[in-house]
PDB file of C-alpha atoms in Angstrom:
ATOM      1  CA  UNK A1274    -110.403 -33.047 -27.747  1.00 53.00           C
ATOM      2  CA  UNK A1275    -111.257 -36.396 -26.206  1.00 54.00           C
ATOM      3  CA  UNK A1276    -111.244 -39.194 -28.747  1.00 79.00           C
ATOM      4  CA  UNK A1277    -113.654 -41.517 -26.978  1.00 88.00           C
ATOM      5  CA  UNK A1278    -117.344 -42.220 -27.502  1.00 90.00           C
ATOM      6  CA  UNK A1279    -119.717 -42.861 -24.634  1.00 95.00           C
ATOM      7  CA  UNK A1280    -123.505 -43.019 -24.364  1.00 97.00           C
ATOM      8  CA  UNK A1281    -124.779 -39.715 -22.972  1.00 97.00           C
ATOM      9  CA  UNK A1282    -126.818 -41.340 -20.216  1.00 97.00           C
ATOM     10  CA  UNK A1283    -127.628 -44.634 -18.525  1.00 97.00           C
ATOM     11  CA  UNK A1284    -129.793 -45.840 -15.673  1.00 97.00           C
ATOM     12  CA  UNK A1285    -128.955 -48.578 -13.222  1.00 97.00           C
ATOM     13  CA  UNK A1286    -130.975 -50.087 -10.391  1.00 97.00           C
ATOM     14  CA  UNK A1287    -129.455 -49.740  -6.956  1.00 97.00           C
ATOM     15  CA  UNK A1288    -127.552 -52.870  -5.975  1.00 97.00           C
ATOM     16  CA  UNK A1289    -127.118 -54.038  -9.540  1.00 97.00           C
ATOM     17  CA  UNK A1290    -123.956 -53.900 -11.592  1.00 97.00           C
ATOM     18  CA  UNK A1291    -123.499 -50.798 -13.707  1.00 98.00           C
ATOM     19  CA  UNK A1292    -121.692 -51.475 -16.976  1.00 98.00           C
ATOM     20  CA  UNK A1293    -120.520 -48.328 -18.707  1.00 98.00           C
ATOM     21  CA  UNK A1294    -119.188 -48.774 -22.244  1.00 97.00           C
ATOM     22  CA  UNK A1295    -116.629 -46.697 -24.055  1.00 95.00           C
ATOM     23  CA  UNK A1296    -115.287 -46.780 -27.586  1.00 93.00           C
ATOM     24  CA  UNK A1297    -111.732 -45.604 -28.159  1.00 88.00           C
ATOM     25  CA  UNK A1298    -111.171 -46.847 -31.699  1.00 85.00           C
ATOM     26  CA  UNK A1299    -108.269 -44.476 -32.388  1.00 82.00           C
ATOM     27  CA  UNK A1300    -106.255 -45.542 -29.384  1.00 82.00           C
ATOM     28  CA  UNK A1301    -102.609 -46.272 -30.093  1.00 80.00           C
ATOM     29  CA  UNK A1302    -100.638 -49.186 -28.737  1.00 77.00           C
ATOM     30  CA  UNK A1303     -99.106 -47.413 -25.793  1.00 79.00           C
ATOM     31  CA  UNK A1304    -102.004 -45.214 -24.696  1.00 82.00           C
ATOM     32  CA  UNK A1305    -103.766 -45.850 -21.437  1.00 87.00           C
ATOM     33  CA  UNK A1306    -107.508 -45.707 -20.875  1.00 89.00           C
ATOM     34  CA  UNK A1307    -108.551 -43.777 -17.775  1.00 91.00           C
ATOM     35  CA  UNK A1308    -111.886 -43.491 -16.052  1.00 94.00           C
ATOM     36  CA  UNK A1309    -112.874 -40.572 -13.851  1.00 94.00           C
ATOM     37  CA  UNK A1310    -116.203 -39.511 -12.474  1.00 97.00           C
ATOM     38  CA  UNK A1311    -117.715 -36.228 -11.364  1.00 97.00           C
ATOM     39  CA  UNK A1312    -120.430 -36.190  -8.757  1.00 95.00           C
ATOM     40  CA  UNK A1313    -122.616 -33.104  -9.199  1.00 89.00           C
ATOM     41  CA  UNK A1314    -120.053 -30.341  -9.827  1.00 78.00           C
ATOM     42  CA  UNK A1315    -117.542 -31.726  -7.346  1.00 92.00           C
ATOM     43  CA  UNK A1316    -113.984 -32.176  -8.520  1.00 95.00           C
ATOM     44  CA  UNK A1317    -113.428 -35.128 -10.842  1.00 95.00           C
ATOM     45  CA  UNK A1318    -112.424 -38.311  -9.076  1.00 96.00           C
ATOM     46  CA  UNK A1319    -110.050 -40.900 -10.470  1.00 94.00           C
ATOM     47  CA  UNK A1320    -111.537 -44.377 -10.670  1.00 96.00           C
ATOM     48  CA  UNK A1321    -109.232 -46.716 -12.562  1.00 94.00           C
ATOM     49  CA  UNK A1322    -106.961 -46.982 -15.592  1.00 91.00           C
ATOM     50  CA  UNK A1323    -105.463 -49.712 -17.735  1.00 91.00           C
ATOM     51  CA  UNK A1324    -103.366 -50.441 -20.771  1.00 88.00           C
ATOM     52  CA  UNK A1325    -104.042 -53.958 -21.999  1.00 87.00           C
ATOM     53  CA  UNK A1326    -105.023 -56.164 -19.098  1.00 86.00           C
ATOM     54  CA  UNK A1327    -108.247 -56.032 -17.170  1.00 93.00           C
ATOM     55  CA  UNK A1328    -107.931 -54.112 -13.918  1.00 95.00           C
ATOM     56  CA  UNK A1329    -109.801 -54.154 -10.629  1.00 97.00           C
ATOM     57  CA  UNK A1330    -109.594 -51.970  -7.579  1.00 96.00           C
ATOM     58  CA  UNK A1331    -111.802 -51.180  -4.620  1.00 95.00           C
ATOM     59  CA  UNK A1332    -114.027 -48.943  -6.713  1.00 95.00           C
ATOM     60  CA  UNK A1333    -114.519 -50.726 -10.002  1.00 97.00           C
ATOM     61  CA  UNK A1334    -113.334 -53.146 -12.654  1.00 98.00           C
ATOM     62  CA  UNK A1335    -112.093 -52.214 -16.089  1.00 97.00           C
ATOM     63  CA  UNK A1336    -112.492 -54.659 -18.946  1.00 97.00           C
ATOM     64  CA  UNK A1337    -110.499 -53.812 -22.087  1.00 94.00           C
ATOM     65  CA  UNK A1338    -111.153 -55.689 -25.313  1.00 93.00           C
ATOM     66  CA  UNK A1339    -108.310 -57.559 -26.902  1.00 91.00           C
ATOM     67  CA  UNK A1340    -108.062 -55.091 -29.788  1.00 90.00           C
ATOM     68  CA  UNK A1341    -108.147 -52.283 -27.204  1.00 89.00           C
ATOM     69  CA  UNK A1342    -110.704 -50.334 -29.170  1.00 90.00           C
ATOM     70  CA  UNK A1343    -113.298 -50.408 -26.440  1.00 93.00           C
ATOM     71  CA  UNK A1344    -113.618 -50.907 -22.726  1.00 95.00           C
ATOM     72  CA  UNK A1345    -116.260 -51.296 -20.053  1.00 97.00           C
ATOM     73  CA  UNK A1346    -116.235 -49.875 -16.570  1.00 98.00           C
ATOM     74  CA  UNK A1347    -118.084 -52.068 -14.119  1.00 98.00           C
ATOM     75  CA  UNK A1348    -119.396 -50.849 -10.787  1.00 98.00           C
ATOM     76  CA  UNK A1349    -120.317 -54.198  -9.249  1.00 97.00           C
ATOM     77  CA  UNK A1350    -123.014 -53.043  -6.823  1.00 95.00           C
ATOM     78  CA  UNK A1351    -124.169 -49.547  -7.698  1.00 97.00           C
ATOM     79  CA  UNK A1352    -125.374 -47.301  -4.896  1.00 97.00           C
ATOM     80  CA  UNK A1353    -127.173 -43.974  -5.027  1.00 97.00           C
ATOM     81  CA  UNK A1354    -123.816 -42.298  -4.278  1.00 96.00           C
ATOM     82  CA  UNK A1355    -122.537 -43.615  -7.621  1.00 97.00           C
ATOM     83  CA  UNK A1356    -124.863 -41.270  -9.498  1.00 98.00           C
ATOM     84  CA  UNK A1357    -122.410 -39.146 -11.436  1.00 98.00           C
ATOM     85  CA  UNK A1358    -120.969 -38.324 -14.836  1.00 97.00           C
ATOM     86  CA  UNK A1359    -118.412 -40.952 -15.826  1.00 97.00           C
ATOM     87  CA  UNK A1360    -115.599 -40.010 -18.169  1.00 94.00           C
ATOM     88  CA  UNK A1361    -113.651 -42.471 -20.269  1.00 93.00           C
ATOM     89  CA  UNK A1362    -110.433 -40.819 -21.379  1.00 88.00           C
ATOM     90  CA  UNK A1363    -108.143 -42.015 -24.110  1.00 80.00           C
ATOM     91  CA  UNK A1364    -104.801 -40.715 -23.038  1.00 70.00           C
ATOM     92  CA  UNK A1365    -103.591 -37.568 -24.700  1.00 56.00           C
ATOM     93  CA  UNK A1366     -99.934 -38.275 -24.959  1.00 43.00           C
ATOM     94  CA  UNK A1367     -98.538 -34.788 -24.657  1.00 44.00           C
ATOM     95  CA  UNK A1368     -95.386 -35.658 -22.845  1.00 45.00           C
ATOM     96  CA  UNK A1369     -96.898 -34.723 -19.518  1.00 50.00           C
ATOM     97  CA  UNK A1370     -99.989 -36.156 -17.939  1.00 61.00           C
ATOM     98  CA  UNK A1371    -103.013 -34.178 -19.043  1.00 72.00           C
ATOM     99  CA  UNK A1372    -106.530 -35.417 -18.714  1.00 79.00           C
ATOM    100  CA  UNK A1373    -108.834 -34.236 -21.485  1.00 82.00           C
ATOM    101  CA  UNK A1374    -112.462 -34.598 -20.490  1.00 87.00           C
ATOM    102  CA  UNK A1375    -115.266 -35.240 -22.929  1.00 86.00           C
ATOM    103  CA  UNK A1376    -118.965 -35.142 -22.168  1.00 89.00           C
ATOM    104  CA  UNK A1377    -119.052 -38.533 -20.441  1.00 94.00           C
ATOM    105  CA  UNK A1378    -121.986 -40.744 -19.456  1.00 97.00           C
ATOM    106  CA  UNK A1379    -124.471 -39.501 -16.922  1.00 97.00           C
ATOM    107  CA  UNK A1380    -125.222 -42.536 -14.746  1.00 98.00           C
ATOM    108  CA  UNK A1381    -128.393 -42.351 -12.728  1.00 98.00           C
ATOM    109  CA  UNK A1382    -128.707 -44.998 -10.029  1.00 98.00           C
ATOM    110  CA  UNK A1383    -132.358 -45.611  -9.293  1.00 97.00           C
ATOM    111  CA  UNK A1384    -133.635 -46.793  -5.897  1.00 96.00           C
TER     112      UNK A1384
ATOM    113  CA  UNK B1111    -106.697 -40.280   2.153  1.00 80.00           C
ATOM    114  CA  UNK B1112    -104.686 -37.140   1.346  1.00 84.00           C
ATOM    115  CA  UNK B1113    -106.571 -34.511  -0.591  1.00 94.00           C
ATOM    116  CA  UNK B1114    -106.137 -31.356  -2.619  1.00 97.00           C
ATOM    117  CA  UNK B1115    -107.515 -28.323  -0.816  1.00 97.00           C
ATOM    118  CA  UNK B1116    -108.860 -25.240  -2.570  1.00 97.00           C
ATOM    119  CA  UNK B1117    -109.780 -21.872  -1.124  1.00 95.00           C
ATOM    120  CA  UNK B1118    -112.069 -20.051  -1.211  1.00 94.00           C
ATOM    121  CA  UNK B1119    -114.959 -22.309  -2.160  1.00 95.00           C
ATOM    122  CA  UNK B1120    -116.795 -19.308  -3.614  1.00 97.00           C
ATOM    123  CA  UNK B1121    -115.395 -16.046  -4.930  1.00 97.00           C
ATOM    124  CA  UNK B1122    -117.442 -13.140  -6.199  1.00 97.00           C
ATOM    125  CA  UNK B1123    -115.665 -10.313  -7.982  1.00 97.00           C
ATOM    126  CA  UNK B1124    -116.358  -7.343 -10.193  1.00 97.00           C
ATOM    127  CA  UNK B1125    -115.392  -7.382 -13.835  1.00 97.00           C
ATOM    128  CA  UNK B1126    -111.894  -6.016 -14.305  1.00 97.00           C
ATOM    129  CA  UNK B1127    -110.717  -6.980 -10.841  1.00 97.00           C
ATOM    130  CA  UNK B1128    -107.851  -9.345 -10.128  1.00 97.00           C
ATOM    131  CA  UNK B1129    -108.527 -12.625  -8.381  1.00 97.00           C
ATOM    132  CA  UNK B1130    -106.232 -15.234  -6.926  1.00 97.00           C
ATOM    133  CA  UNK B1131    -107.440 -18.773  -6.452  1.00 97.00           C
ATOM    134  CA  UNK B1132    -105.489 -20.870  -4.022  1.00 97.00           C
ATOM    135  CA  UNK B1133    -104.722 -24.548  -3.856  1.00 97.00           C
ATOM    136  CA  UNK B1134    -102.750 -26.773  -1.546  1.00 97.00           C
ATOM    137  CA  UNK B1135    -101.729 -29.873  -3.510  1.00 96.00           C
ATOM    138  CA  UNK B1136    -100.997 -33.210  -1.900  1.00 95.00           C
ATOM    139  CA  UNK B1137     -97.699 -32.827  -0.095  1.00 92.00           C
ATOM    140  CA  UNK B1138     -95.474 -35.260  -1.994  1.00 90.00           C
ATOM    141  CA  UNK B1139     -96.877 -34.426  -5.414  1.00 93.00           C
ATOM    142  CA  UNK B1140     -94.711 -32.683  -7.954  1.00 91.00           C
ATOM    143  CA  UNK B1141     -97.093 -31.865 -10.816  1.00 92.00           C
ATOM    144  CA  UNK B1142     -99.895 -29.370 -10.522  1.00 94.00           C
ATOM    145  CA  UNK B1143    -102.786 -28.436 -12.764  1.00 95.00           C
ATOM    146  CA  UNK B1144    -105.657 -26.028 -13.144  1.00 97.00           C
ATOM    147  CA  UNK B1145    -108.901 -26.877 -14.893  1.00 96.00           C
ATOM    148  CA  UNK B1146    -112.121 -24.991 -15.226  1.00 96.00           C
ATOM    149  CA  UNK B1147    -115.735 -25.900 -15.864  1.00 96.00           C
ATOM    150  CA  UNK B1148    -118.248 -23.373 -17.092  1.00 96.00           C
ATOM    151  CA  UNK B1149    -121.740 -24.239 -15.912  1.00 94.00           C
ATOM    152  CA  UNK B1150    -123.191 -27.066 -17.980  1.00 91.00           C
ATOM    153  CA  UNK B1151    -120.023 -27.542 -20.019  1.00 93.00           C
ATOM    154  CA  UNK B1152    -117.020 -29.862 -20.055  1.00 92.00           C
ATOM    155  CA  UNK B1153    -114.118 -29.760 -17.649  1.00 93.00           C
ATOM    156  CA  UNK B1154    -111.382 -27.917 -19.553  1.00 93.00           C
ATOM    157  CA  UNK B1155    -107.631 -28.088 -19.048  1.00 92.00           C
ATOM    158  CA  UNK B1156    -105.937 -24.758 -18.412  1.00 95.00           C
ATOM    159  CA  UNK B1157    -102.345 -25.365 -17.410  1.00 95.00           C
ATOM    160  CA  UNK B1158     -99.872 -27.829 -15.951  1.00 92.00           C
ATOM    161  CA  UNK B1159     -96.906 -26.867 -13.802  1.00 93.00           C
ATOM    162  CA  UNK B1160     -93.746 -28.628 -12.713  1.00 91.00           C
ATOM    163  CA  UNK B1161     -90.484 -27.506 -11.188  1.00 90.00           C
ATOM    164  CA  UNK B1162     -91.659 -23.902 -11.027  1.00 92.00           C
ATOM    165  CA  UNK B1163     -92.392 -23.758 -14.713  1.00 93.00           C
ATOM    166  CA  UNK B1164     -95.435 -24.120 -16.905  1.00 94.00           C
ATOM    167  CA  UNK B1165     -95.263 -27.496 -18.643  1.00 90.00           C
ATOM    168  CA  UNK B1166     -98.228 -27.074 -20.914  1.00 89.00           C
ATOM    169  CA  UNK B1167    -101.071 -24.634 -21.332  1.00 92.00           C
ATOM    170  CA  UNK B1168    -104.243 -24.498 -23.354  1.00 92.00           C
ATOM    171  CA  UNK B1169    -105.522 -21.741 -25.609  1.00 93.00           C
ATOM    172  CA  UNK B1170    -107.746 -20.597 -22.774  1.00 94.00           C
ATOM    173  CA  UNK B1171    -104.704 -19.781 -20.643  1.00 96.00           C
ATOM    174  CA  UNK B1172    -103.902 -16.412 -22.187  1.00 94.00           C
ATOM    175  CA  UNK B1173    -101.925 -13.478 -20.810  1.00 95.00           C
ATOM    176  CA  UNK B1174    -104.647 -12.714 -18.290  1.00 96.00           C
ATOM    177  CA  UNK B1175    -103.824 -15.919 -16.441  1.00 97.00           C
ATOM    178  CA  UNK B1176    -100.751 -16.780 -14.437  1.00 97.00           C
ATOM    179  CA  UNK B1177     -99.758 -19.508 -12.017  1.00 97.00           C
ATOM    180  CA  UNK B1178     -97.308 -19.526  -9.182  1.00 95.00           C
ATOM    181  CA  UNK B1179     -95.999 -21.717  -6.435  1.00 93.00           C
ATOM    182  CA  UNK B1180     -95.141 -19.001  -3.941  1.00 87.00           C
ATOM    183  CA  UNK B1181     -93.966 -21.361  -1.235  1.00 87.00           C
ATOM    184  CA  UNK B1182     -93.572 -25.060  -0.605  1.00 79.00           C
ATOM    185  CA  UNK B1183     -97.243 -25.783  -0.227  1.00 87.00           C
ATOM    186  CA  UNK B1184     -99.448 -23.381  -2.175  1.00 94.00           C
ATOM    187  CA  UNK B1185    -100.226 -23.283  -5.870  1.00 96.00           C
ATOM    188  CA  UNK B1186    -102.135 -20.278  -7.139  1.00 97.00           C
ATOM    189  CA  UNK B1187    -104.024 -19.209 -10.232  1.00 98.00           C
ATOM    190  CA  UNK B1188    -104.245 -15.474 -10.849  1.00 97.00           C
ATOM    191  CA  UNK B1189    -106.626 -13.827 -13.260  1.00 97.00           C
ATOM    192  CA  UNK B1190    -105.405 -10.302 -13.829  1.00 96.00           C
ATOM    193  CA  UNK B1191    -108.517  -8.557 -15.091  1.00 95.00           C
ATOM    194  CA  UNK B1192    -111.580 -10.741 -14.844  1.00 97.00           C
ATOM    195  CA  UNK B1193    -114.208 -10.907 -17.543  1.00 97.00           C
ATOM    196  CA  UNK B1194    -117.778 -12.086 -17.324  1.00 97.00           C
ATOM    197  CA  UNK B1195    -116.835 -15.215 -19.267  1.00 96.00           C
ATOM    198  CA  UNK B1196    -114.310 -16.188 -16.588  1.00 97.00           C
ATOM    199  CA  UNK B1197    -117.217 -17.189 -14.382  1.00 98.00           C
ATOM    200  CA  UNK B1198    -116.736 -20.897 -13.808  1.00 97.00           C
ATOM    201  CA  UNK B1199    -115.751 -23.570 -11.343  1.00 98.00           C
ATOM    202  CA  UNK B1200    -111.980 -23.778 -11.143  1.00 98.00           C
ATOM    203  CA  UNK B1201    -110.410 -27.068 -10.136  1.00 98.00           C
ATOM    204  CA  UNK B1202    -106.873 -27.584  -8.977  1.00 97.00           C
ATOM    205  CA  UNK B1203    -105.270 -31.003  -9.331  1.00 95.00           C
ATOM    206  CA  UNK B1204    -101.981 -32.640  -8.526  1.00 94.00           C
ATOM    207  CA  UNK B1205    -100.158 -35.833  -9.357  1.00 91.00           C
ATOM    208  CA  UNK B1206     -97.138 -37.471  -7.861  1.00 89.00           C
ATOM    209  CA  UNK B1207     -95.295 -37.615 -11.143  1.00 81.00           C
ATOM    210  CA  UNK B1208     -95.973 -36.498 -14.684  1.00 73.00           C
ATOM    211  CA  UNK B1209     -95.788 -39.996 -16.060  1.00 74.00           C
ATOM    212  CA  UNK B1210     -98.494 -41.260 -18.348  1.00 71.00           C
ATOM    213  CA  UNK B1211     -99.279 -44.105 -15.933  1.00 71.00           C
ATOM    214  CA  UNK B1212    -100.469 -41.632 -13.351  1.00 80.00           C
ATOM    215  CA  UNK B1213    -103.659 -40.433 -11.767  1.00 88.00           C
ATOM    216  CA  UNK B1214    -104.720 -36.908 -10.966  1.00 91.00           C
ATOM    217  CA  UNK B1215    -106.231 -35.885  -7.654  1.00 94.00           C
ATOM    218  CA  UNK B1216    -108.666 -32.998  -7.902  1.00 96.00           C
ATOM    219  CA  UNK B1217    -109.770 -30.477  -5.328  1.00 97.00           C
ATOM    220  CA  UNK B1218    -113.408 -29.635  -4.717  1.00 97.00           C
ATOM    221  CA  UNK B1219    -113.139 -26.416  -6.680  1.00 97.00           C
ATOM    222  CA  UNK B1220    -113.594 -22.666  -6.371  1.00 98.00           C
ATOM    223  CA  UNK B1221    -116.760 -21.240  -7.859  1.00 98.00           C
ATOM    224  CA  UNK B1222    -115.814 -17.887  -9.397  1.00 98.00           C
ATOM    225  CA  UNK B1223    -118.603 -15.457 -10.196  1.00 98.00           C
ATOM    226  CA  UNK B1224    -117.706 -12.324 -12.142  1.00 98.00           C
ATOM    227  CA  UNK B1225    -120.332  -9.602 -11.998  1.00 97.00           C
TER     228      UNK B1225
END
């Protein structure tokens, strides 16, 4: 099972930054942290991943604490289309890439 | 952007019937996956596939399930004798490599309803 902890739900005003926290206190030194999202029963969508350094792409930023036990996904200007379930995934190192989804955070962007 | 394509989008079948769910992964990807999501529940890993072999499978993926890459483009999931509890959304995914530093691309899913 997923070894991360996320709040079950969050609200964010449209146009504001959405900051989604995740605890991954059991993460080991070489395990990545991945973020995916699922918009209303569509297929999950990759957002971003990182190991130690903060990462940014066209979708979001990922801030990883120095001890790597927690991270925050930042959507800088949330839109209504960002309403989704966001999954923080502590890599399951099984030899082959396998994403193990937990229950995630349901982000509701409010007009 | 390239995408994973799944057909059909909806499949209705009678209990005990065989179904085949089809997927066309992204063309240069080498690793393929099936997941499922029962309504209101988590997305669950079923199986991963590379080089015409199953790489890993979950407890859900029992003898009723099989996967195949029948040609250079399709990747299929077969359920031999469907049960009511097989009703779910089935997602196919692919990745370029099987490395840990890798991202999965998911299709939009096939909603399977077993009556």
